[in-house]
Coordinates of C-alpha atoms in Angstrom, one line a residue:
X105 CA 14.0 0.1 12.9
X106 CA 12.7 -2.5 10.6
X107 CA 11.6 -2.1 6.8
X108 CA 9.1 -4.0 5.0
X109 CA 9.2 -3.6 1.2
X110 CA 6.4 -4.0 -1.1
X111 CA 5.5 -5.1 -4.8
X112 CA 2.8 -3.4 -6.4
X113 CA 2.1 -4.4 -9.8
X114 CA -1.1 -5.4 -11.7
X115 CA -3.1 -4.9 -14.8
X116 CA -4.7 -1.7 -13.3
X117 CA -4.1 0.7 -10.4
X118 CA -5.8 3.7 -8.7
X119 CA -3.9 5.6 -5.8
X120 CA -6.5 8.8 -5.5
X121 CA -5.9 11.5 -2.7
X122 CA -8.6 13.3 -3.8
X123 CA -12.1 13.2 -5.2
X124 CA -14.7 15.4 -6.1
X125 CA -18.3 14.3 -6.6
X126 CA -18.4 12.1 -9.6
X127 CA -14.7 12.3 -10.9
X128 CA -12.1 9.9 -9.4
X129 CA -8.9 10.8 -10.1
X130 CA -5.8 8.8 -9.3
X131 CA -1.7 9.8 -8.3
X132 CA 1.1 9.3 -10.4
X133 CA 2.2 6.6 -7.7
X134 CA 0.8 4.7 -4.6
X135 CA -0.4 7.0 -1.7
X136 CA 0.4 6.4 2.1
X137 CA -3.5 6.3 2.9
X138 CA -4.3 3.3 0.1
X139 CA -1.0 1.1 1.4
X140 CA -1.9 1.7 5.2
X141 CA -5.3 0.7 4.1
X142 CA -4.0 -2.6 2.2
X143 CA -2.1 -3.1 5.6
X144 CA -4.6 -2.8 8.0
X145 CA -7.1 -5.2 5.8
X146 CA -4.8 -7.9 5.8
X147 CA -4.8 -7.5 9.3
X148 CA -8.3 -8.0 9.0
X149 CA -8.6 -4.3 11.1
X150 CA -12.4 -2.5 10.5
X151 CA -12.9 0.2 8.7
X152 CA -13.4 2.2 12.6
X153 CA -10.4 0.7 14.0
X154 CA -7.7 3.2 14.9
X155 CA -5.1 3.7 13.1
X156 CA -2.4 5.8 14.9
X157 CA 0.2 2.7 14.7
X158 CA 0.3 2.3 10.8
X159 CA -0.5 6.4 10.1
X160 CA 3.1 6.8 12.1
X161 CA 5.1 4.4 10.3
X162 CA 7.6 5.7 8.2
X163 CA 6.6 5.7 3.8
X164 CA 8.1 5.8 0.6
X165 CA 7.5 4.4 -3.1
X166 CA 10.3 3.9 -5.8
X167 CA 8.6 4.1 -9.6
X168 CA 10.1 0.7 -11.2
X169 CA 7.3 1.0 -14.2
X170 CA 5.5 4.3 -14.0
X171 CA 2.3 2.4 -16.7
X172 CA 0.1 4.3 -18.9
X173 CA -2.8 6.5 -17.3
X174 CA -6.5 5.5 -18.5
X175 CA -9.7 7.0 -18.0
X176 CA -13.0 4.8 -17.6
X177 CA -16.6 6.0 -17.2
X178 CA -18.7 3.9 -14.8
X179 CA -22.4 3.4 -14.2
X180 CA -24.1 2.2 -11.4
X181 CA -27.8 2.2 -9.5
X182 CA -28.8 2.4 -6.1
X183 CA -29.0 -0.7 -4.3
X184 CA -32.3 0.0 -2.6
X185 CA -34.0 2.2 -5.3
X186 CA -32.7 1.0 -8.1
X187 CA -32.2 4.6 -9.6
X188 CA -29.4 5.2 -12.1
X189 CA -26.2 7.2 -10.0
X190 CA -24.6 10.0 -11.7
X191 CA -22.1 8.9 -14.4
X192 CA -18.6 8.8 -12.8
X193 CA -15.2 9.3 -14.8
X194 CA -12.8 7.4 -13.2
X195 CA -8.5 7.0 -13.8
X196 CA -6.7 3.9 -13.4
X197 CA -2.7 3.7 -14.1
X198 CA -2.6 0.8 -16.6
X199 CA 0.7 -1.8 -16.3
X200 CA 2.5 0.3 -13.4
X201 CA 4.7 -1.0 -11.0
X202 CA 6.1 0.1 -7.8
X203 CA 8.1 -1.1 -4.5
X204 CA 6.9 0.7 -1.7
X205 CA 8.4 0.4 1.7
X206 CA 7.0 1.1 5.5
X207 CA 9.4 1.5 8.2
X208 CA 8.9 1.5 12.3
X209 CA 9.2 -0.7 15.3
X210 CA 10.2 -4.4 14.2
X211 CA 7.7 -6.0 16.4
X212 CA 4.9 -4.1 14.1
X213 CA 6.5 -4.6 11.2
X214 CA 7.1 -8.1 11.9
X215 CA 3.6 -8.7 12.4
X216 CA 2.4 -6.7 8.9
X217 CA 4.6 -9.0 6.8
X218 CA 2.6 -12.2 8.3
X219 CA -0.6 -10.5 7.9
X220 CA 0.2 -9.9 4.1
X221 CA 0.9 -13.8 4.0
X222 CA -2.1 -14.7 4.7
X223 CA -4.5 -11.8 4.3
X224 CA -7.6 -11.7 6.1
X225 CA -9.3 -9.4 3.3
X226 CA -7.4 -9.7 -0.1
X227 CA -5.3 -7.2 -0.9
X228 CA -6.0 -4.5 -3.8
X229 CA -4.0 -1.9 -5.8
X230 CA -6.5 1.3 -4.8
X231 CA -9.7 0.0 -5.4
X232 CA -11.3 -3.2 -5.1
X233 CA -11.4 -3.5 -8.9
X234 CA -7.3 -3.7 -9.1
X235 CA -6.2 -7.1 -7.5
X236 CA -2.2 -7.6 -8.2
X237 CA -0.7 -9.8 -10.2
X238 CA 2.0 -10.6 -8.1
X239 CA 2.4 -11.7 -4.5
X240 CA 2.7 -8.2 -2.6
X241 CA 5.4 -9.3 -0.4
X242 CA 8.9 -9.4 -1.6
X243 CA 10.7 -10.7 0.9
X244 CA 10.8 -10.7 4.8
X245 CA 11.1 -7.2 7.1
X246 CA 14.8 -5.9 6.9
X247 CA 17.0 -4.2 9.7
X248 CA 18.3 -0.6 8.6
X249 CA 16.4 2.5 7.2
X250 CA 13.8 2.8 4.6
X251 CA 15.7 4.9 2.2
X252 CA 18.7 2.9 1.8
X253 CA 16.7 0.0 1.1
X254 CA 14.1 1.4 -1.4
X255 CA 17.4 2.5 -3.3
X256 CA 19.2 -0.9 -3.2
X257 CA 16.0 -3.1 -3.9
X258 CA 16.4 -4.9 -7.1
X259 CA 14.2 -3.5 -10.0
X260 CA 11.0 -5.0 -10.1
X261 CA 9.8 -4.3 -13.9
X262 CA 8.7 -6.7 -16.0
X263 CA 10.5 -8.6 -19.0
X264 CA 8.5 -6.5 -21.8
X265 CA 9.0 -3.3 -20.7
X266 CA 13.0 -4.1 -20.2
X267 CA 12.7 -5.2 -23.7
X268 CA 11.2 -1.9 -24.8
X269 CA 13.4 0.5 -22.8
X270 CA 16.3 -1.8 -24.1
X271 CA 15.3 -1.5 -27.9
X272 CA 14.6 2.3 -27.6
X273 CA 18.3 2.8 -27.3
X274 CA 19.1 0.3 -30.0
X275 CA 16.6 2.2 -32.2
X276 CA 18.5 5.0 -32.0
X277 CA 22.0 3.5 -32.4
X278 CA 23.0 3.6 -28.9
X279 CA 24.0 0.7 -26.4
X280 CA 21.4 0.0 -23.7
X281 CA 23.1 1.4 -20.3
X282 CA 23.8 -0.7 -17.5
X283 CA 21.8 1.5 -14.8
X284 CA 18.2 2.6 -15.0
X285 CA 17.0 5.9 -13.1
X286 CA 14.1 5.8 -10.8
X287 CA 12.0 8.1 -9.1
X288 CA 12.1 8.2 -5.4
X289 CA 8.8 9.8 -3.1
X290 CA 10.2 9.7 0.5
X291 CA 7.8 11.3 3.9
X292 CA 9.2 14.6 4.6
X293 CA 8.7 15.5 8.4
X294 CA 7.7 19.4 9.0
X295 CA 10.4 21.3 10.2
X296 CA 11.7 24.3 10.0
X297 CA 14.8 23.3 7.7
X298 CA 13.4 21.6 5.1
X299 CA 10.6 21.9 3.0
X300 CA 8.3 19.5 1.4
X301 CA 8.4 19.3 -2.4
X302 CA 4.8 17.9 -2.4
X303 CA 2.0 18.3 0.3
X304 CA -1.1 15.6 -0.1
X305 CA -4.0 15.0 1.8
X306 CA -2.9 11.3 2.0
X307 CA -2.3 10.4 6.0
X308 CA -5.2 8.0 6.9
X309 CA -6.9 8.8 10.4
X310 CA -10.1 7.0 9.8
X311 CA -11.2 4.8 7.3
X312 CA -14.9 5.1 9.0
X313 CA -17.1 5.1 5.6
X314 CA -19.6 7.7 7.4
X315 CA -16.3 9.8 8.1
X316 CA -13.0 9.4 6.1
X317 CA -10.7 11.8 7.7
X318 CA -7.3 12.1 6.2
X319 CA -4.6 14.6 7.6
X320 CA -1.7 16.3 5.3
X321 CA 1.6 14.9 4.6
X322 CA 4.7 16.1 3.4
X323 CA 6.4 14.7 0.3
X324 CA 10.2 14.5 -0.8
X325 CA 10.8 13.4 -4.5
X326 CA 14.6 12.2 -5.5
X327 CA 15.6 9.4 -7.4
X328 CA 17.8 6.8 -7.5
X329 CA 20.0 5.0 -10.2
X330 CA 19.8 0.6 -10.0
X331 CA 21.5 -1.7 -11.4
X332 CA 19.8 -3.1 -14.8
X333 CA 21.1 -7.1 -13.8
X334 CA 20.1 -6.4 -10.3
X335 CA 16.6 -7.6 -11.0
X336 CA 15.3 -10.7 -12.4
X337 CA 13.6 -10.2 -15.7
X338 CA 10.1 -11.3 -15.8
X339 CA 8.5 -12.9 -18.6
X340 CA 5.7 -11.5 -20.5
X341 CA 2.8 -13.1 -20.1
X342 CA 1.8 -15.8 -23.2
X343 CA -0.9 -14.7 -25.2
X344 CA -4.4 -14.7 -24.4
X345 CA -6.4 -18.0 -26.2
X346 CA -9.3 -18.8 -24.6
X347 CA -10.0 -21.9 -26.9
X348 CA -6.5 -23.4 -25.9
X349 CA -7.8 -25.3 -22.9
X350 CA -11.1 -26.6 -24.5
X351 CA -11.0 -30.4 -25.5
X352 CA -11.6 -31.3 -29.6
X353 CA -14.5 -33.0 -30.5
X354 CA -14.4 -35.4 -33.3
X355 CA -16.8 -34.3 -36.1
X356 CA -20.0 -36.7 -36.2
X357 CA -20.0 -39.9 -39.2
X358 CA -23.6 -40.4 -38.9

């Protein structure tokens, strides 16, 4: 088996499973149907392909940066008519980010990883609105098991929010520990055994816009403990100036 881990992190994210009518709600963390989606666009696959190859491959998410959860309401108008649509609420998760990993035959595998570097369709965090800010790929597919490598993956957070977990214990007089504890959401199989803790409609079958079909899949959540040094920190972005760049005039004599 082969593993291919992902970086997902950007201003804004939406991983729904569900939607009714004019609400758009979105998951605490990414959802097997929008990363097989991401997947099969790189590929440059239509929205009719079949998808039985990349809804079988193995899926979990580790939470590095679980963000802030925002709601946006959004107009629009019909693009023949011109007549106003419903207003829609919408959710986004705002500064989130996650290392998801797909698992399955290496040839497959091997072949998603090139497609991601260089994508036929861009890639997007959920919607088309929610382009990363990172490159997706973290490094090429590994040998071994999905689990074990979404637990030994260095922590992909970024330098402010190590900063702010870090001073949160200082605040409060206590030394900033040397592990951080991540949630873990892992495919659970059906069987008799073992019982998922989470059941979403999230496995893609089609992608067909005049018929989405998506079947059920079993979730396991655990979590993991990672080494705080174990990831690079990353710097926080400098601040905005929009003027910075613009060349001075010298004032007029005349």
């Amino acid at each position: 088996m082969s593993v291919l881990l992902l970086r997902l992190a950007g201003p804004l994210q939406s991983w729904g499973s569900a939607a009714r009518f004019a609400r758009r709600t979105t998951e605490n963390a990414p959802t097997k149907s929008g990363v097989i989606g991401l997947l099969a666009a790189a590929q440059g696959r239509r929205r009719d392909a079949d998808l039985t190859d990349l809804a079988a491959l193995e899926f979990g998410v580790r939470v590095d940066q679980p963000g802030t959860r925002l709601r946006d309401f959004q107009t629009a108008h019909h693009g023949d008519t011109l007549k106003a649509m419903p207003l829609s609420e919408r959710f986004y998760l705002a500064d989130a980010v996650f290392v998801a990993g797909v698992s399955g035959e290496a040839g497959l595998v091997q072949r998603l990883y090139e497609a991601l570097l260089e994508p036929v369709f861009l890639p997007y965090l959920g919607r088309r609105s929610c382009p990363p800010s990172r490159p997706v790929t973290i490094a090429g597919p590994l040998d071994g098991e999905l689990e074990p490598a979404l637990r030994e993956a260095p922590w992909e957070a970024s330098g402010w929010y190590r900063n702010h977990r870090a001073a949160s214990f200082r605040r409060r007089g206590l030394p900033p520990p040397d592990e951080v504890r991540l949630d873990l959401l892992l495919d659970s199989p059906p069987g008799p055994d073992r019982l998922p803790d989470i059941t979403l409609r999230d496995l893609p079958l089609s992608f067909d816009a005049r018929h989405r079909r998506y079947g059920l899949r079993g979730v396991r959540t655990t979590e993991t403990r990672v080494p705080v040094a174990a990831g690079a920190a990353r710097p926080s972005p400098p601040p905005h100036e929009p003027t910075a760049l613009l060349t001075p005039v010298a004032p007029r004599t005349d």
